[in-house]
XYZ file of C-alpha atoms in Angstrom:
664
model
C 0.000 0.003 -0.004
C 1.370 3.444 -0.873
C 1.714 6.328 1.606
C -1.359 8.157 0.299
C -3.612 5.112 0.830
C -2.134 4.444 4.274
C -2.855 7.999 5.366
C -6.416 7.771 4.012
C -7.002 4.578 6.038
C -5.712 6.272 9.208
C -8.005 9.261 8.596
C -11.055 6.992 8.219
C -10.119 5.213 11.466
C -9.653 8.493 13.335
C -12.945 9.865 12.055
C -14.754 6.699 13.208
C -13.211 6.924 16.695
C -14.027 10.627 16.915
C -17.661 10.019 15.921
C -18.030 7.253 18.596
C -16.546 9.558 21.210
C -18.930 12.367 20.240
C -21.933 10.028 20.690
C -20.720 9.082 24.169
C -20.118 12.732 25.020
C -23.627 13.691 23.900
C -25.122 10.865 26.014
C -23.227 11.908 29.145
C -24.308 15.524 28.667
C -28.003 14.535 28.477
C -27.785 12.312 31.572
C -26.086 15.074 33.624
C -24.675 12.581 36.129
C -22.224 14.243 38.525
C -19.932 11.204 38.771
C -19.469 11.230 35.040
C -18.087 14.827 34.897
C -14.514 13.583 35.039
C -15.132 11.019 32.284
C -16.747 13.753 30.147
C -13.699 15.969 30.555
C -11.370 13.109 29.602
C -13.404 12.257 26.508
C -13.586 15.884 25.386
C -9.794 16.167 25.667
C -9.254 12.951 23.711
C -11.688 14.016 20.986
C -9.899 17.352 20.711
C -6.603 15.510 20.190
C -8.174 13.253 17.558
C -9.506 16.234 15.630
C -6.057 17.896 15.817
C -4.440 14.785 14.348
C -7.115 14.675 11.655
C -6.377 18.257 10.662
C -2.629 17.590 10.448
C -3.148 14.472 8.335
C -5.518 16.248 5.957
C -2.991 19.073 5.489
C -0.274 16.473 4.791
C -2.436 14.741 2.193
C -3.263 18.086 0.606
C 0.456 18.861 0.297
C 1.160 15.388 -1.034
C -1.544 15.903 -3.622
C -0.072 19.259 -4.669
C 3.383 17.699 -4.983
C 2.131 14.798 -7.126
C 0.198 17.156 -9.411
C 2.490 18.077 -12.275
C 2.263 21.248 -14.337
C 0.613 20.804 -17.750
C 2.916 20.673 -20.714
C 3.684 24.278 -21.748
C 2.634 25.925 -24.994
C 4.700 28.769 -26.422
C 7.089 30.937 -24.429
C 6.929 30.389 -20.678
C 8.808 31.702 -17.662
C 11.390 28.901 -17.595
C 12.847 29.974 -14.252
C 9.440 29.774 -12.569
C 8.519 26.528 -14.346
C 11.765 24.784 -13.373
C 11.636 26.076 -9.809
C 8.163 24.570 -9.433
C 9.392 21.213 -10.713
C 12.437 21.263 -8.432
C 10.363 22.267 -5.403
C 8.097 19.280 -5.994
C 11.105 17.009 -6.488
C 12.601 18.132 -3.164
C 9.249 17.575 -1.392
C 8.976 14.099 -2.874
C 12.566 13.216 -1.969
C 12.341 14.653 1.555
C 8.629 14.854 2.584
C 9.509 15.702 6.218
C 11.505 18.767 5.188
C 9.473 21.947 5.033
C 10.294 25.130 3.090
C 13.516 23.778 1.620
C 15.185 26.415 -0.585
C 15.116 26.121 -4.380
C 18.299 27.755 -5.651
C 18.269 27.972 -9.452
C 20.603 29.966 -11.730
C 20.910 30.473 -15.471
C 24.117 28.918 -16.743
C 26.999 31.077 -17.899
C 28.509 28.137 -19.780
C 26.090 26.127 -21.928
C 28.781 23.475 -22.397
C 27.838 21.996 -19.014
C 24.175 23.001 -18.588
C 21.492 25.574 -19.353
C 20.282 25.947 -15.765
C 21.862 24.799 -12.541
C 20.089 23.903 -9.284
C 22.277 24.520 -6.234
C 19.812 23.351 -3.587
C 21.751 20.258 -2.517
C 24.042 22.041 -0.064
C 21.369 23.975 1.886
C 19.058 20.931 1.865
C 21.906 18.746 3.122
C 22.515 21.222 5.943
C 18.832 21.206 6.922
C 18.787 17.391 6.939
C 21.821 17.248 9.229
C 20.130 19.693 11.605
C 17.266 17.213 11.713
C 19.567 14.298 12.542
C 19.899 12.846 9.012
C 23.492 12.010 8.112
C 24.040 12.692 4.395
C 26.109 14.742 1.950
C 25.323 17.224 -0.872
C 26.183 14.810 -3.659
C 23.739 12.209 -2.328
C 21.078 14.887 -1.815
C 21.507 16.220 -5.357
C 21.227 12.708 -6.793
C 18.082 12.032 -4.769
C 16.404 15.303 -5.847
C 17.271 14.717 -9.523
C 15.665 11.280 -9.315
C 12.292 12.865 -8.510
C 12.238 15.530 -11.227
C 9.423 14.353 -13.495
C 10.175 14.129 -17.220
C 8.704 16.876 -19.402
C 9.010 18.358 -22.895
C 11.050 21.333 -21.619
C 13.939 19.342 -20.129
C 16.047 17.080 -22.296
C 18.462 15.796 -19.672
C 19.376 16.152 -15.978
C 22.665 15.110 -14.439
C 24.473 15.716 -11.140
C 28.035 17.016 -10.883
C 30.509 17.846 -8.126
C 29.008 18.564 -4.726
C 25.421 17.857 -5.766
C 25.040 20.484 -8.496
C 22.012 19.523 -10.599
C 22.599 20.357 -14.274
C 19.474 20.970 -16.332
C 19.662 20.811 -20.131
C 16.796 22.335 -22.102
C 15.109 20.461 -24.909
C 15.838 21.754 -28.412
C 12.394 20.510 -29.411
C 10.755 22.780 -26.827
C 12.836 25.740 -28.052
C 11.747 25.106 -31.654
C 8.049 24.955 -30.746
C 8.201 27.999 -28.446
C 9.871 30.216 -31.068
C 7.555 28.971 -33.813
C 4.661 30.018 -31.556
C 6.135 33.545 -31.332
C 6.060 33.842 -35.129
C 2.550 32.389 -35.421
C 0.816 33.994 -32.434
C 3.017 36.944 -31.539
C 4.825 37.870 -28.324
C 2.498 37.469 -25.358
C 2.926 38.101 -21.633
C 2.947 35.375 -18.989
C -0.437 34.877 -17.348
C -1.062 36.771 -14.116
C -3.930 38.041 -11.979
C -5.336 41.189 -13.583
C -5.159 44.307 -11.385
C -6.392 47.880 -11.573
C -3.255 50.004 -11.372
C -2.837 53.752 -10.880
C 0.521 55.106 -12.091
C 1.181 58.662 -10.863
C 3.979 60.260 -12.888
C 5.400 63.378 -14.592
C 3.424 65.909 -12.436
C 4.712 69.335 -13.581
C 3.401 72.593 -12.107
C 0.953 74.739 -14.044
C 2.407 78.098 -15.149
C 5.943 76.682 -15.096
C 7.763 75.097 -17.999
C 8.718 71.448 -17.831
C 12.439 71.108 -17.163
C 15.038 68.367 -16.984
C 13.814 67.516 -13.472
C 10.605 66.169 -15.023
C 12.436 63.996 -17.529
C 12.958 60.853 -15.459
C 9.485 60.691 -13.923
C 7.898 61.135 -17.359
C 10.050 58.514 -19.127
C 10.059 55.927 -16.336
C 6.321 56.343 -15.619
C 5.388 55.859 -19.269
C 7.482 52.693 -19.593
C 6.101 51.213 -16.379
C 2.573 51.897 -17.667
C 3.373 50.142 -20.973
C 4.924 47.228 -19.107
C 1.843 46.729 -16.927
C -0.489 47.091 -19.908
C 1.492 44.328 -21.638
C 0.494 42.094 -18.711
C -3.135 43.128 -19.372
C -3.479 45.127 -16.147
C -6.078 47.921 -16.189
C -3.746 50.935 -16.016
C -4.795 54.499 -15.162
C -1.987 56.977 -16.002
C -2.411 60.059 -13.822
C -0.660 63.423 -14.146
C -0.922 64.935 -10.639
C -0.177 68.492 -11.789
C 0.231 71.421 -9.410
C -2.785 73.509 -10.465
C -3.955 75.029 -7.173
C -2.505 77.177 -4.416
C -1.199 80.627 -3.490
C 0.798 81.183 -6.693
C -2.454 81.304 -8.685
C -3.547 84.371 -6.800
C -0.578 86.377 -8.033
C -0.927 84.959 -11.565
C -4.588 85.920 -11.760
C -3.994 89.476 -10.501
C -1.099 89.894 -12.948
C -3.371 88.617 -15.721
C -6.079 91.111 -14.740
C -3.602 93.993 -14.769
C -1.812 92.965 -17.982
C -4.890 91.966 -19.981
C -7.891 93.817 -18.488
C -10.270 92.457 -21.148
C -9.292 88.814 -20.541
C -12.920 87.872 -19.845
C -13.979 88.656 -23.420
C -10.729 88.070 -25.320
C -8.207 85.300 -24.693
C -4.889 86.846 -23.636
C -1.887 86.147 -25.923
C 0.312 84.563 -23.257
C 3.046 82.909 -25.328
C 5.834 82.690 -22.755
C 4.194 81.491 -19.561
C 7.560 81.221 -17.800
C 8.221 84.942 -18.389
C 4.667 85.704 -17.296
C 5.233 83.758 -14.077
C 8.540 85.483 -13.351
C 7.023 88.940 -13.888
C 4.171 88.175 -11.487
C 6.606 86.785 -8.904
C 8.719 89.958 -8.991
C 5.610 92.052 -8.348
C 4.546 89.704 -5.550
C 7.924 90.000 -3.819
C 8.284 93.780 -4.226
C 4.756 95.233 -4.124
C 2.844 94.823 -0.835
C -0.409 96.024 -2.404
C -0.019 93.444 -5.204
C 0.670 90.747 -2.586
C -2.511 91.664 -0.660
C -4.577 91.561 -3.864
C -2.998 88.169 -4.675
C -4.092 86.691 -1.339
C -7.605 88.118 -1.881
C -7.615 86.506 -5.335
C -6.776 83.106 -3.778
C -9.826 83.436 -1.531
C -11.999 84.285 -4.550
C -10.564 81.340 -6.491
C -11.157 78.911 -3.642
C -14.674 80.299 -3.374
C -15.146 79.425 -7.061
C -15.905 82.977 -8.197
C -16.654 82.557 -11.952
C -14.330 85.369 -13.128
C -11.419 83.980 -11.149
C -12.164 80.414 -12.233
C -12.095 81.599 -15.864
C -8.727 83.292 -15.351
C -7.417 80.131 -13.668
C -8.631 77.984 -16.563
C -6.922 80.279 -19.093
C -3.590 79.933 -17.305
C -4.020 76.162 -17.029
C -4.902 75.867 -20.731
C -1.725 77.678 -21.782
C 0.346 75.279 -19.640
C -1.458 72.215 -20.929
C -0.746 73.303 -24.485
C 2.989 73.525 -23.693
C 3.002 70.196 -21.815
C 1.238 68.523 -24.739
C 4.008 69.528 -27.144
C 6.518 67.584 -25.030
C 4.211 64.618 -24.375
C 3.435 64.292 -28.103
C 7.107 64.346 -29.047
C 7.973 61.702 -26.461
C 4.805 59.649 -27.216
C 3.536 59.962 -23.651
C -0.083 59.281 -22.717
C -1.495 60.810 -19.500
C -4.770 61.762 -17.866
C -4.568 65.050 -15.974
C -5.770 64.832 -12.369
C -4.504 67.987 -10.669
C -4.484 69.106 -7.054
C -7.685 71.077 -7.740
C -9.537 67.814 -8.275
C -8.869 66.764 -4.677
C -10.065 69.965 -2.915
C -13.454 68.549 -1.879
C -11.818 65.220 -1.083
C -9.393 66.998 1.262
C -12.248 68.675 3.103
C -14.007 65.339 3.642
C -10.737 63.658 4.633
C -9.934 66.236 7.329
C -13.483 65.931 8.698
C -13.200 62.126 8.929
C -9.733 62.240 10.521
C -10.926 64.694 13.153
C -14.058 62.657 13.920
C -12.003 59.493 14.385
C -9.389 61.306 16.501
C -6.437 60.658 14.205
C -5.312 64.301 14.277
C -3.292 65.982 17.000
C -2.650 69.667 17.583
C 0.984 70.735 17.357
C 1.870 74.403 17.696
C -1.271 75.543 15.929
C -1.235 72.958 13.149
C -2.992 69.567 12.923
C -0.678 66.601 12.432
C -1.113 62.890 11.881
C 1.261 60.098 12.845
C 1.684 56.856 10.962
C 1.869 53.361 12.443
C 3.933 53.154 15.659
C 4.414 56.954 15.579
C 7.636 56.495 13.657
C 9.441 59.021 11.469
C 7.954 62.433 10.755
C 4.192 63.141 11.081
C 2.097 64.542 8.244
C 0.883 68.118 8.475
C -2.764 67.772 7.544
C -3.895 71.314 8.407
C -1.484 74.272 8.480
C -1.483 76.992 11.077
C -4.242 79.276 9.814
C -6.326 76.437 8.399
C -4.818 75.736 4.971
C -4.108 72.342 3.457
C -0.707 70.955 2.411
C 0.834 68.466 -0.016
C 0.398 65.898 2.791
C -3.364 66.547 2.811
C -3.533 66.339 -0.971
C -1.601 63.061 -1.145
C -3.684 61.471 1.614
C -6.883 62.547 -0.151
C -5.514 61.224 -3.439
C -4.637 57.757 -2.116
C -8.051 57.559 -0.454
C -9.837 58.528 -3.670
C -7.766 56.078 -5.710
C -8.554 53.143 -3.431
C -12.194 53.901 -2.663
C -13.425 55.447 -5.928
C -10.997 54.214 -8.600
C -10.928 50.765 -6.912
C -7.161 50.566 -7.404
C -5.411 47.335 -6.352
C -1.968 48.783 -6.981
C -0.761 52.402 -6.810
C 2.648 53.504 -8.124
C 4.213 56.908 -7.506
C 7.128 57.807 -9.790
C 9.127 60.608 -8.156
C 12.727 61.333 -7.170
C 14.421 59.543 -4.288
C 14.130 62.667 -2.133
C 10.408 62.009 -1.662
C 10.864 58.485 -0.329
C 10.327 59.497 3.306
C 7.208 61.468 2.418
C 5.594 58.530 0.632
C 6.639 56.078 3.340
C 4.732 58.251 5.803
C 1.713 58.558 3.462
C 1.571 54.734 3.171
C 1.977 54.334 6.933
C -0.836 56.803 7.721
C -3.095 55.177 5.099
C -2.430 51.804 6.739
C -3.155 53.205 10.195
C -6.701 54.229 9.199
C -7.159 50.811 7.518
C -7.458 52.424 4.103
C -4.400 50.676 2.772
C -4.620 46.947 3.470
C -1.500 44.880 2.600
C -3.538 41.792 1.787
C -5.616 43.744 -0.761
C -3.397 46.574 -2.018
C 0.132 47.082 -3.280
C 1.769 50.514 -3.211
C 5.187 51.426 -4.580
C 7.263 54.555 -4.505
C 9.353 54.200 -7.656
C 12.226 56.463 -6.715
C 14.969 57.649 -9.017
C 18.244 59.575 -8.811
C 19.273 62.915 -10.272
C 20.218 63.798 -13.828
C 23.821 65.047 -13.656
C 25.927 67.030 -16.059
C 29.255 65.722 -17.327
C 30.912 67.582 -14.472
C 29.083 65.255 -12.049
C 26.935 68.096 -10.701
C 23.188 68.693 -11.078
C 22.430 69.189 -14.772
C 22.057 72.940 -15.476
C 22.841 75.485 -18.168
C 26.193 77.277 -18.136
C 24.498 80.258 -16.483
C 23.219 77.968 -13.729
C 19.583 77.891 -14.837
C 17.483 74.739 -14.942
C 17.448 73.241 -18.435
C 14.073 73.435 -20.165
C 12.870 70.060 -21.407
C 11.754 71.428 -24.765
C 15.237 72.839 -25.368
C 16.795 69.479 -24.418
C 14.624 67.703 -26.993
C 15.524 70.288 -29.654
C 19.202 69.769 -28.921
C 18.679 66.018 -29.236
C 17.159 66.493 -32.698
C 20.085 68.659 -33.813
C 22.694 66.205 -32.493
C 20.997 63.172 -34.033
C 20.819 64.847 -37.455
C 24.498 65.739 -37.201
C 25.267 62.089 -36.391
C 23.181 60.787 -39.299
C 24.873 63.148 -41.752
C 28.282 62.182 -40.351
C 27.399 58.581 -41.242
C 26.297 59.655 -44.699
C 22.668 58.641 -44.141
C 21.408 61.826 -45.774
C 22.826 60.449 -49.034
C 20.785 57.224 -48.980
C 17.566 58.254 -47.168
C 14.903 60.517 -48.635
C 13.679 63.557 -46.661
C 10.817 61.708 -44.940
C 13.016 58.739 -44.033
C 15.767 61.027 -42.715
C 13.283 62.923 -40.491
C 11.895 59.645 -39.159
C 15.413 58.386 -38.405
C 16.305 61.709 -36.748
C 13.338 61.553 -34.338
C 13.763 57.841 -33.629
C 17.429 58.333 -32.697
C 16.969 61.642 -30.796
C 14.089 60.659 -28.546
C 15.152 57.002 -28.344
C 18.652 57.838 -27.111
C 17.303 60.249 -24.455
C 14.850 57.638 -23.159
C 17.251 54.712 -23.332
C 20.103 56.568 -21.597
C 17.720 57.022 -18.671
C 16.084 53.582 -18.612
C 19.288 51.608 -19.138
C 20.652 52.826 -15.796
C 19.413 51.505 -12.465
C 16.770 54.153 -11.757
C 17.699 54.376 -8.065
C 21.082 55.907 -8.994
C 22.067 59.294 -10.417
C 23.197 59.251 -14.048
C 25.306 61.539 -16.202
C 23.524 63.069 -19.205
C 25.826 63.072 -22.221
C 24.629 63.373 -25.823
C 28.040 62.209 -27.039
C 27.776 58.914 -25.158
C 24.118 58.212 -25.875
C 24.617 58.810 -29.618
C 27.447 56.291 -29.895
C 26.684 53.403 -32.240
C 28.619 50.872 -30.182
C 27.869 49.400 -26.778
C 24.596 49.422 -24.870
C 23.012 52.483 -26.516
C 19.730 53.142 -28.301
C 21.583 53.889 -31.540
C 23.324 50.497 -31.515
C 20.051 48.678 -30.766
C 18.121 50.523 -33.456
C 20.825 49.797 -36.028
C 20.902 46.126 -34.973
C 17.108 45.837 -35.291
C 17.099 47.382 -38.768
C 19.853 44.968 -39.803
C 17.846 41.989 -38.504
C 14.666 43.063 -40.292
C 16.568 43.536 -43.569
C 17.324 39.777 -43.740
C 13.749 38.702 -44.512
C 13.214 41.818 -46.609
C 16.202 40.824 -48.785
C 14.511 37.498 -49.448
C 11.721 39.344 -51.286
C 8.274 40.716 -50.553
C 6.519 37.397 -51.197
C 8.876 35.610 -48.808
C 8.063 38.085 -45.998
C 4.351 37.386 -46.500
C 4.756 33.640 -45.988
C 6.937 33.731 -42.844
C 3.991 32.971 -40.557
C 3.027 29.958 -42.668
C 6.598 28.713 -42.708
C 6.692 28.912 -38.910
C 3.657 26.637 -38.675
C 5.706 23.824 -40.208
C 8.262 24.205 -37.389
C 11.334 24.594 -39.597
C 13.749 25.562 -36.829
C 16.843 23.384 -36.778
C 18.986 25.016 -34.045
C 21.866 22.689 -34.963
C 24.637 25.288 -34.963
C 25.770 26.301 -31.445
C 25.263 30.004 -32.249
C 21.703 29.317 -33.420
C 20.878 27.512 -30.198
C 22.623 30.164 -28.083
C 20.467 32.884 -29.640
C 17.336 30.740 -29.230
C 18.021 30.267 -25.501
C 18.443 34.029 -25.035
C 15.054 34.588 -26.714
C 13.481 31.977 -24.399
C 14.465 34.146 -21.398
C 11.998 36.888 -22.364
C 9.092 35.808 -20.087
C 11.393 35.571 -17.067
C 13.012 38.957 -17.707
C 9.714 40.726 -18.269
C 8.189 39.148 -15.150
C 11.138 40.309 -13.039
C 10.738 43.822 -14.403
C 7.062 43.788 -13.457
C 7.957 42.587 -9.971
C 10.586 45.174 -9.007
C 9.826 47.868 -11.658
C 13.510 48.111 -12.603
C 13.559 48.659 -16.370
C 17.316 48.514 -16.819
C 16.888 44.709 -16.689
C 14.929 44.900 -19.943
C 17.551 47.167 -21.498
C 20.302 44.712 -20.579
C 18.237 41.896 -22.067
C 17.710 43.648 -25.442
C 21.427 44.369 -25.573
C 22.099 40.672 -24.902
C 19.843 39.730 -27.821
C 21.768 42.096 -30.112
C 25.213 40.883 -29.117
C 24.123 37.257 -29.359
C 22.504 37.900 -32.755
C 25.757 39.445 -33.970
C 27.601 36.204 -33.106
C 24.904 34.172 -34.857
C 24.958 36.381 -37.970
C 28.755 36.229 -38.261
C 28.772 32.420 -38.080
C 25.553 31.341 -39.773
C 24.565 32.259 -43.339
C 20.916 33.215 -43.614
C 21.080 33.960 -47.332
C 23.686 32.570 -49.736
C 24.460 34.481 -52.961
C 26.623 33.864 -55.983
C 29.353 36.217 -57.240
C 26.816 38.346 -59.080
C 24.816 38.833 -55.873
C 21.975 36.564 -56.962
C 20.339 34.519 -54.182
C 21.110 30.826 -54.594
C 19.876 29.598 -51.208
C 17.695 30.822 -48.347
C 18.199 29.060 -45.011
C 14.571 29.274 -43.856
C 15.163 28.226 -40.265
C 17.773 30.965 -39.759
C 15.594 33.635 -41.354
C 12.769 32.526 -39.043
C 15.073 32.717 -36.025
C 16.009 36.255 -37.074
C 12.345 37.227 -37.330
C 11.607 35.775 -33.883
C 14.445 37.866 -32.456
C 13.038 40.985 -34.192
C 9.527 40.369 -32.786
C 10.794 40.070 -29.210
C 12.975 43.153 -29.684
C 9.958 45.087 -31.003
C 8.005 44.272 -27.855
C 10.912 45.382 -25.681
C 11.292 48.566 -27.715
C 7.629 49.408 -27.316
C 7.784 49.029 -23.527
C 10.936 51.181 -23.427
C 9.364 53.799 -25.673
C 11.754 53.336 -28.599
C 10.454 53.543 -32.166
C 12.292 51.178 -34.527
C 12.284 52.115 -38.187
C 12.797 50.259 -41.445
C 15.761 52.319 -42.634
C 18.388 54.132 -40.583
């Protein structure tokens, strides 16, 4: 009899004994005989023990059932790391059923000569066994675990080397089918639970021009949104602009003085930054102007129609300027400014007061997070005004309760980490943010530095305007294209397309390819290099890859999908198989990016595809021609492999915000 049947027999026996005991207990209770009180107590205790044993046995059988249940055979690209870890976990549980939570240590091989993946669990498992009184060694443990790894179409061979290292060799047949599926059905994301996600990013201030300080939040936030949409999450991209507050009082008064007929004729405010500076000078130097500005704030907050119209005019001018940048960078956002949360802030403060979460501190009202750690939030200022703390608390409340967000992501600089930690702590304290239901992330990033290693500014020390940075990128990319002689082979439309692809792509990629938590040095010279891990190199590589099928002829390109259905991949040459295995890593890489929101992983991966493809291309002929340049042979399987690489690169490019082009 096997273990499962033995345990089932024991459970039946225990249930029978427990039922008999319960009948006796019920009888004693009805008779209410004093002498039987002791016997009743004894029987209740024994029955409690029986039920405890039953629960333990049922849990053990449940685990045994989970272990014996194998994953279905995979179709298409899968997260190989996750798939293999699941198989190894089950193998360890089968080999050592009394060992709980044994570690599964799995790495991708750096030398495919010996393996494709390597499981290094034998040593830690051996240590755990010795702690439990089992005398063994890593080699024996590794051999035992390998014995219980169930055969599957993904794994061709498993062997054990050295001190119990389990070598896993992938099946070429699986690789062929998975890559054929990419060509037939496209690049799809691994399955996951769909969530409603709010991504808060960019967030410039109305009446001020976007500058280099907004660059990272805008680029990173857009790519994270695209990444999550790829996984089919319901993503809400919010632009939490600064469109409310004291500064609008001075702007409105300056508008009234400069353009007295603004109510009937739209004022020609072309340079909003200059307009802002002029109003600020008056505010700082003219006490009467300052008083009128404060009065204007009161009128605005009271929703006086004339002041609301002036406010809307100023906001519209800013939005128009923001849109120019967002359109050039292909950024999609829904504006949800501070003004939106005014009524929410009033309700929030009322609720916090009623539930006694607020404390008075030197005239202001503050709120502590869990365990009263760190710095409290200032919910109400001295004098009764609201703060950024109030706005952010109202925003997170609205996003959870009204937007029904499961996951909220804030993309701001590292300097705001403490602020958001406190916001999350306070939201948890009032049971708004519940860890078992919600995920919140502060996606922090470092500064953009100049080549001198200091904060990136103009030579005069001013903050660099983002629109000017983009213009400079266009100029530099055109210079680079002309230096390479591309203006001689591309027509005007193609040259403009290449210019924009390179300019905006290199700015985005230079940011995303660095670990976002660190500062990075902004250098057009470096980011426009066509060697190394740069956007220019990747875009050139992609164009080169796509030209292979194109050189086979228009009709050939049309039948690629049909060719893939016949599974023509050979993967016989080592460079073919090496490239194939890199492409198979896509689901794992993209899942890791979604987990920790670190996009440089994806950049490193695309660069790995390109370098690996270069090795493949140098060693494996895709098209063979005679001396006259006429095609004499097309190696279908290699052309298909090239197309699979291009498709995966395209998906990576889209998430990173790069626009590949046919000619460059």
